[in-house]
Amino acid sequence: MIFIANAPSTGELVMIGKTSQTIHRNLFLPMQDPALFGEIAHHIHYTPGAPTARILGRVVHVIGANDAKSEPKIRGMTVCGAYVDEVTLVPQIFFEQLLGRMSVKGAQLFCTTNPDNPAHWFMRDWLSQVGKKPIRRFSFTIDDNPFLDPEYVRDIKAMHEGLFYRRFILGEWVAAEGAIYDAWDRERHIVTTLPKAGIHRWISLGVDYGTKNPFHAVLLGLGADRKLYAAADWRYDSRQFKKQLTDAEYSQRMRNWLADVPGIGPVRPQFVTVDPSAASFSTQLRRDKLTPTAAKNDVMDGIRTVSSLLAANKLLVHASCKDLITEIGGYSWDDKAALRGEERPIKVADHGVDALRYAIFTTRALWQRQLALAA
């Protein structure tokens, strides 16, 4: 804000994030809150989705940089000031183009980010170069924010373990290695019965589609005790049965299973969240009057959500889900990818955990408030 008030009169001001929606949520909503910014909040004007904002009388361009194709958005601009939200989510080619656009004397670039892999290009080329390049680095943890309620801080800390605790609570740049769900405890997370008061709501059926690979569907329910339950699953492995099924056959067998889930009875889940790459299967489900929803396949965000639920003991798995249970315990990071600065799971025995992630992450708006009420 101080920079905008005194920014060079020539050149453009830009605010950049993964999408314009995240910029609005992460930046403009708090900036327009008088409780946080006082009188200055009344001098910040932005309509969600608009290409520009007006801050302290200056026009500011709002630009989403979701992938490498975003780079042309700033090509040819002359920039005097830029703010990049969550810079580690911005493509490197976009960032380099932005630097090349900042030719105005006195131009400044401000970036924020949560820690990532220590081999990430932003750490390698910039944060680790303090003293060698004209940059300043400031580090803060959740405990440094005086506006956060102490109870909220305590709850957030309790929801993270392992990799995500070190990154998002301690602020460390550490590599993803070893078990992904390191909070997983068979004695704590596996149940032999569902809550006595029952399942309040059958939220979703997560489906990881496979023809040569296993097809796995996981049924997710919200218990009356305000916990999530992977209550049952259905799996078909064509290699084991030596027979591949068609989309119509998968649909029929899955619907037959839902009509009488063992130990539960008939279930009609609110959502059927399907692997987004399984377009033909989704088409078949529509023909069969079972409306599918394309699963949100943000892998890291989905893994973090499941990990937080396990750490907070808010996600339990029924003992009948034997293949899913086996996969959760063996789900691991790809060490070779980590050396390249990439973060991804090993693509082996991951069909059940993917289905679980689809079911949970795609429907989080349905269950987040319910779980929070139980805290």
Coordinates of C-alpha atoms in Angstrom, one line a residue:
M1 CA 0.0 0.0 0.0
I2 CA 2.8 2.4 0.8
F3 CA 4.5 1.6 -2.5
I4 CA 1.3 2.2 -4.5
A5 CA 0.9 5.6 -2.8
N6 CA 4.4 6.5 -3.9
A7 CA 4.8 4.4 -7.1
P8 CA 6.4 5.9 -10.2
S9 CA 3.8 7.8 -12.4
T10 CA 4.8 5.9 -15.5
G11 CA 4.2 2.2 -16.1
E12 CA 1.5 -0.2 -14.9
L13 CA 0.7 -1.7 -11.5
V14 CA -0.3 -5.3 -11.5
M15 CA -1.6 -7.9 -8.9
I16 CA -1.0 -11.5 -9.9
G17 CA -2.2 -14.8 -8.5
K18 CA -3.1 -18.3 -9.6
T19 CA -6.6 -17.0 -10.7
S20 CA -8.6 -13.8 -10.3
Q21 CA -10.8 -15.6 -7.8
T22 CA -7.9 -16.4 -5.5
I23 CA -6.7 -12.8 -5.8
H24 CA -10.1 -11.6 -4.7
R25 CA -10.3 -14.1 -1.9
N26 CA -6.7 -13.7 -0.6
L27 CA -6.1 -10.0 -1.2
F28 CA -9.1 -7.8 -1.9
L29 CA -11.5 -9.2 0.7
P30 CA -9.1 -8.5 3.6
M31 CA -8.0 -5.2 2.0
Q32 CA -11.6 -4.0 1.8
D33 CA -12.3 -4.8 5.4
P34 CA -12.2 -1.6 7.6
A35 CA -11.5 -3.8 10.7
L36 CA -8.1 -4.6 9.1
F37 CA -7.3 -1.6 7.0
G38 CA -9.2 1.2 8.6
E39 CA -10.0 4.2 6.4
I40 CA -7.8 2.9 3.6
A41 CA -10.3 0.1 2.9
H42 CA -12.7 2.7 1.5
H43 CA -10.1 3.6 -1.2
I44 CA -9.9 0.1 -2.5
H45 CA -12.4 -0.7 -5.2
Y46 CA -12.7 -4.0 -7.0
T47 CA -15.5 -6.1 -8.5
P48 CA -14.9 -9.8 -8.5
G49 CA -13.8 -11.0 -12.0
A50 CA -13.0 -7.5 -13.2
P51 CA -9.6 -7.1 -15.1
T52 CA -8.7 -4.0 -13.1
A53 CA -9.1 -2.5 -9.6
R54 CA -8.6 1.0 -8.3
I55 CA -6.4 1.3 -5.2
L56 CA -5.7 4.8 -3.7
G57 CA -6.7 6.3 -7.0
R58 CA -4.4 4.1 -9.1
V59 CA -5.5 1.6 -11.7
V60 CA -4.2 -1.9 -10.9
H61 CA -4.4 -4.8 -13.4
V62 CA -5.6 -8.1 -11.9
I63 CA -4.0 -11.0 -13.7
G64 CA -4.5 -14.8 -13.2
A65 CA -1.4 -16.9 -14.0
N66 CA -2.7 -20.4 -13.8
D67 CA -0.3 -22.0 -16.3
A68 CA 2.4 -21.3 -18.9
K69 CA -0.2 -20.1 -21.4
S70 CA -0.8 -17.0 -19.1
E71 CA 2.6 -15.5 -20.0
P72 CA 1.3 -13.5 -23.0
K73 CA -1.0 -11.6 -20.7
I74 CA 1.8 -9.4 -19.6
R75 CA 3.9 -9.5 -22.8
G76 CA 4.5 -5.9 -24.0
M77 CA 3.5 -4.3 -20.7
T78 CA 5.7 -1.8 -19.0
V79 CA 5.4 -2.5 -15.2
C80 CA 6.4 -0.2 -12.4
G81 CA 5.1 -2.3 -9.5
A82 CA 3.8 -5.8 -9.1
Y83 CA 2.4 -8.0 -6.3
V84 CA 2.4 -11.8 -6.7
D85 CA 0.3 -13.9 -4.4
E86 CA 1.6 -17.4 -3.7
V87 CA 4.4 -17.1 -6.2
T88 CA 5.4 -20.8 -6.0
L89 CA 2.1 -21.5 -7.8
V90 CA 3.0 -19.2 -10.7
P91 CA 4.7 -20.7 -13.8
Q92 CA 8.4 -19.8 -13.9
I93 CA 8.1 -18.6 -17.5
F94 CA 5.5 -16.1 -16.4
F95 CA 7.6 -14.9 -13.5
E96 CA 10.6 -14.4 -15.8
Q97 CA 8.5 -12.5 -18.3
L98 CA 7.2 -10.2 -15.4
L99 CA 10.8 -9.4 -14.4
G100 CA 11.6 -8.5 -18.0
R101 CA 8.6 -6.1 -18.0
M102 CA 9.8 -4.1 -14.9
S103 CA 12.0 -1.6 -16.7
V104 CA 10.7 1.6 -15.0
K105 CA 13.2 3.3 -12.7
G106 CA 12.2 2.6 -9.1
A107 CA 10.1 -0.4 -10.0
Q108 CA 9.5 -3.0 -7.2
L109 CA 8.2 -6.5 -7.1
F110 CA 6.5 -8.0 -4.0
C111 CA 5.9 -11.7 -3.6
T112 CA 4.3 -13.9 -0.9
T113 CA 4.4 -17.7 -0.7
N114 CA 4.0 -20.6 1.6
P115 CA 7.1 -22.9 1.8
D116 CA 7.4 -25.5 -0.9
N117 CA 10.0 -28.1 -2.1
P118 CA 13.6 -26.8 -1.4
A119 CA 14.4 -27.6 -5.0
H120 CA 11.6 -25.3 -6.3
W121 CA 12.8 -22.8 -8.8
F122 CA 11.8 -19.8 -6.7
M123 CA 13.9 -21.0 -3.7
R124 CA 16.7 -22.1 -6.0
D125 CA 16.9 -18.9 -8.1
W126 CA 15.7 -16.3 -5.6
L127 CA 15.2 -16.9 -1.9
S128 CA 18.5 -18.7 -1.6
Q129 CA 20.2 -15.8 -3.3
V130 CA 19.8 -13.1 -0.6
G131 CA 23.0 -11.1 -0.6
K132 CA 23.8 -12.1 -4.2
K133 CA 20.7 -10.6 -5.9
P134 CA 18.9 -7.3 -5.0
I135 CA 16.2 -9.0 -2.9
R136 CA 14.9 -9.0 0.7
R137 CA 13.4 -11.9 2.4
F138 CA 11.0 -11.8 5.4
S139 CA 9.7 -15.0 7.1
F140 CA 6.6 -15.2 9.3
T141 CA 4.8 -18.1 11.0
I142 CA 1.2 -18.4 12.1
D143 CA 2.2 -17.3 15.6
D144 CA 3.3 -13.9 14.3
N145 CA -0.2 -12.9 13.3
P146 CA -1.7 -10.9 16.1
F147 CA -5.2 -10.9 14.6
L148 CA -5.7 -14.6 14.8
D149 CA -7.6 -16.0 17.8
P150 CA -5.4 -18.3 19.9
E151 CA -8.0 -21.1 19.8
Y152 CA -8.0 -20.9 16.0
V153 CA -4.2 -21.1 16.0
R154 CA -4.3 -24.1 18.3
D155 CA -6.8 -25.9 16.1
I156 CA -4.9 -25.2 12.9
K157 CA -1.7 -26.6 14.4
A158 CA -3.6 -29.8 15.5
M159 CA -4.8 -30.3 12.0
H160 CA -1.3 -30.6 10.5
E161 CA 1.3 -33.3 10.9
G162 CA 4.6 -34.2 9.2
L163 CA 5.3 -32.5 5.9
F164 CA 2.4 -30.0 6.1
Y165 CA 3.1 -29.1 9.7
R166 CA 6.7 -28.3 8.9
R167 CA 5.8 -26.2 5.9
F168 CA 2.6 -24.4 6.9
I169 CA 3.2 -24.1 10.7
L170 CA 6.9 -24.0 11.1
G171 CA 7.6 -22.3 7.7
E172 CA 10.3 -24.7 6.6
W173 CA 11.2 -25.5 3.0
V174 CA 11.3 -29.3 3.2
A175 CA 11.0 -32.0 0.6
A176 CA 8.1 -34.4 0.4
E177 CA 9.5 -37.8 1.2
G178 CA 8.4 -41.1 2.8
A179 CA 4.7 -41.8 3.7
I180 CA 2.2 -39.3 2.5
Y181 CA -0.4 -39.8 5.2
D182 CA 2.1 -40.0 8.1
A183 CA -0.7 -39.3 10.6
W184 CA -2.4 -42.6 9.6
D185 CA -2.8 -45.0 12.6
R186 CA -4.6 -48.2 12.0
E187 CA -5.7 -48.5 15.6
R188 CA -7.0 -44.9 15.7
H189 CA -8.5 -44.5 12.2
I190 CA -10.0 -48.0 11.5
V191 CA -13.5 -48.7 12.9
T192 CA -15.5 -51.9 12.8
T193 CA -18.9 -50.1 13.3
L194 CA -20.4 -46.9 12.1
P195 CA -21.6 -44.4 14.7
K196 CA -24.6 -45.6 16.8
A197 CA -26.6 -42.4 15.9
G198 CA -26.0 -43.3 12.3
I199 CA -24.8 -41.5 9.2
H200 CA -26.4 -38.1 9.0
R201 CA -25.7 -37.6 5.3
W202 CA -24.3 -39.7 2.5
I203 CA -22.1 -37.0 0.9
S204 CA -20.4 -38.7 -2.0
L205 CA -19.2 -41.7 -3.9
G206 CA -15.7 -41.1 -5.1
V207 CA -14.8 -43.1 -8.2
D208 CA -11.3 -43.8 -9.6
Y209 CA -12.0 -45.3 -13.0
G210 CA -9.9 -48.1 -14.5
T211 CA -10.1 -50.6 -17.3
K212 CA -6.8 -52.3 -17.2
N213 CA -6.1 -50.8 -13.7
P214 CA -8.5 -51.4 -10.8
F215 CA -11.8 -49.5 -10.7
H216 CA -12.4 -48.3 -7.1
A217 CA -15.4 -46.5 -5.6
V218 CA -15.4 -45.2 -2.0
L219 CA -18.6 -44.2 -0.2
L220 CA -18.2 -41.2 2.1
G221 CA -20.7 -40.3 4.8
L222 CA -21.0 -37.6 7.5
G223 CA -21.7 -39.2 10.8
A224 CA -24.1 -37.9 13.4
D225 CA -20.9 -37.4 15.5
R226 CA -19.7 -34.9 12.9
K227 CA -16.9 -37.0 11.6
L228 CA -16.4 -38.3 8.0
Y229 CA -16.5 -42.0 7.4
A230 CA -15.2 -44.0 4.4
A231 CA -18.0 -46.4 5.2
A232 CA -17.7 -48.9 2.3
D233 CA -16.1 -49.4 -1.0
W234 CA -16.5 -51.4 -4.2
R235 CA -13.6 -52.5 -6.4
Y236 CA -13.1 -54.4 -9.6
D237 CA -9.7 -55.5 -10.8
S238 CA -9.8 -56.7 -14.4
R239 CA -6.4 -58.4 -14.0
Q240 CA -7.6 -60.4 -11.0
F241 CA -10.8 -61.5 -12.7
K242 CA -9.2 -61.7 -16.2
K243 CA -12.1 -59.8 -17.7
Q244 CA -12.4 -56.2 -18.7
L245 CA -15.8 -54.5 -18.2
T246 CA -17.5 -52.0 -20.4
D247 CA -18.7 -48.6 -19.1
A248 CA -22.2 -49.9 -19.1
E249 CA -21.2 -53.0 -17.1
Y250 CA -19.3 -50.9 -14.6
S251 CA -22.3 -48.6 -14.2
Q252 CA -24.7 -51.5 -13.7
R253 CA -22.5 -53.3 -11.1
M254 CA -21.8 -50.1 -9.2
R255 CA -25.5 -49.2 -9.1
N256 CA -26.4 -52.7 -8.0
W257 CA -23.9 -52.3 -5.2
L258 CA -25.4 -48.9 -4.1
A259 CA -28.8 -50.5 -4.1
D260 CA -27.7 -52.8 -1.3
V261 CA -24.4 -51.8 0.2
P262 CA -23.3 -54.7 2.5
G263 CA -24.0 -53.9 6.1
I264 CA -25.7 -50.6 5.3
G265 CA -28.5 -51.1 2.7
P266 CA -29.6 -48.9 -0.1
V267 CA -27.6 -45.6 -0.5
R268 CA -28.2 -42.6 -2.8
P269 CA -25.1 -40.4 -2.3
Q270 CA -25.6 -36.7 -2.9
F271 CA -22.6 -36.6 -5.3
V272 CA -20.9 -39.1 -7.5
T273 CA -17.4 -37.6 -7.9
V274 CA -15.7 -39.2 -10.9
D275 CA -12.1 -39.2 -12.1
P276 CA -12.2 -36.2 -14.5
S277 CA -10.4 -38.2 -17.2
A278 CA -13.2 -40.8 -17.3
A279 CA -15.4 -38.9 -19.7
S280 CA -17.0 -42.0 -21.3
F281 CA -17.9 -43.5 -18.0
S282 CA -19.5 -40.2 -16.8
T283 CA -21.6 -40.2 -20.0
Q284 CA -22.7 -43.7 -19.3
L285 CA -23.8 -42.7 -15.7
R286 CA -25.9 -39.9 -17.2
R287 CA -27.6 -42.4 -19.4
D288 CA -28.3 -44.5 -16.4
K289 CA -29.8 -41.5 -14.4
L290 CA -27.0 -41.2 -12.0
T291 CA -25.6 -37.7 -12.3
P292 CA -21.8 -37.6 -12.0
T293 CA -19.6 -34.6 -10.9
A294 CA -16.1 -34.2 -12.3
A295 CA -13.8 -34.7 -9.3
K296 CA -11.5 -31.8 -8.3
N297 CA -8.1 -33.2 -9.1
D298 CA -5.9 -30.7 -7.3
V299 CA -3.6 -33.4 -6.0
M300 CA -1.5 -31.5 -3.4
D301 CA -4.5 -29.6 -2.0
G302 CA -6.5 -32.8 -1.9
I303 CA -3.7 -34.7 -0.1
R304 CA -3.4 -31.8 2.4
T305 CA -7.1 -31.9 3.1
V306 CA -7.2 -35.7 3.7
S307 CA -4.0 -35.4 5.8
S308 CA -5.5 -32.7 8.0
L309 CA -8.6 -34.8 8.6
L310 CA -6.6 -37.7 9.6
A311 CA -4.4 -35.6 11.9
A312 CA -7.5 -34.2 13.6
N313 CA -9.2 -37.6 13.9
K314 CA -12.0 -36.4 11.7
L315 CA -11.8 -39.1 9.1
L316 CA -12.3 -42.8 9.9
V317 CA -12.3 -45.8 7.6
H318 CA -14.5 -48.9 8.0
A319 CA -12.6 -52.2 8.4
S320 CA -14.4 -53.6 5.4
C321 CA -12.4 -51.3 3.1
K322 CA -9.5 -53.6 3.0
D323 CA -7.8 -52.5 -0.2
L324 CA -8.3 -48.8 0.7
I325 CA -6.7 -49.4 4.1
T326 CA -3.7 -51.2 2.5
E327 CA -3.2 -48.3 0.0
I328 CA -3.4 -45.6 2.7
G329 CA -0.6 -47.2 4.7
G330 CA 1.7 -47.6 1.6
Y331 CA 0.9 -44.3 -0.2
S332 CA 4.3 -42.6 -0.6
W333 CA 6.0 -39.6 -2.2
D334 CA 8.1 -40.1 -5.4
D335 CA 11.6 -39.4 -4.2
K336 CA 13.0 -39.1 -7.8
A337 CA 10.5 -36.4 -8.6
A338 CA 11.4 -34.6 -5.4
L339 CA 15.0 -34.3 -6.6
R340 CA 13.7 -32.4 -9.7
G341 CA 11.7 -30.0 -7.5
E342 CA 8.4 -31.8 -8.3
E343 CA 5.9 -33.2 -5.8
R344 CA 3.8 -36.2 -6.6
P345 CA 2.9 -39.5 -5.2
I346 CA 4.3 -42.8 -6.6
K347 CA 1.7 -44.0 -9.1
V348 CA 1.4 -47.5 -7.7
A349 CA -1.6 -48.9 -5.7
D350 CA -3.3 -45.5 -5.5
H351 CA -6.8 -46.2 -6.9
G352 CA -8.6 -46.3 -3.5
V353 CA -6.7 -43.3 -2.1
D354 CA -7.5 -41.3 -5.3
A355 CA -11.2 -42.2 -5.0
L356 CA -11.2 -41.2 -1.3
R357 CA -9.5 -37.9 -2.2
Y358 CA -12.1 -37.2 -4.9
A359 CA -14.9 -37.9 -2.6
I360 CA -13.5 -35.6 0.2
F361 CA -11.9 -32.7 -1.6
T362 CA -14.6 -32.2 -4.3
T363 CA -17.4 -31.9 -1.6
R364 CA -15.5 -30.0 1.1
A365 CA -18.1 -27.1 1.0
L366 CA -20.7 -29.6 2.3
W367 CA -18.8 -31.0 5.3
Q368 CA -16.3 -28.3 6.4
R369 CA -18.8 -26.3 8.5
Q370 CA -20.3 -29.4 10.0
L371 CA -16.9 -30.6 11.2
A372 CA -16.0 -27.2 12.5
L373 CA -19.1 -27.2 14.7
A374 CA -17.8 -30.3 16.4
A375 CA -14.5 -28.7 17.3

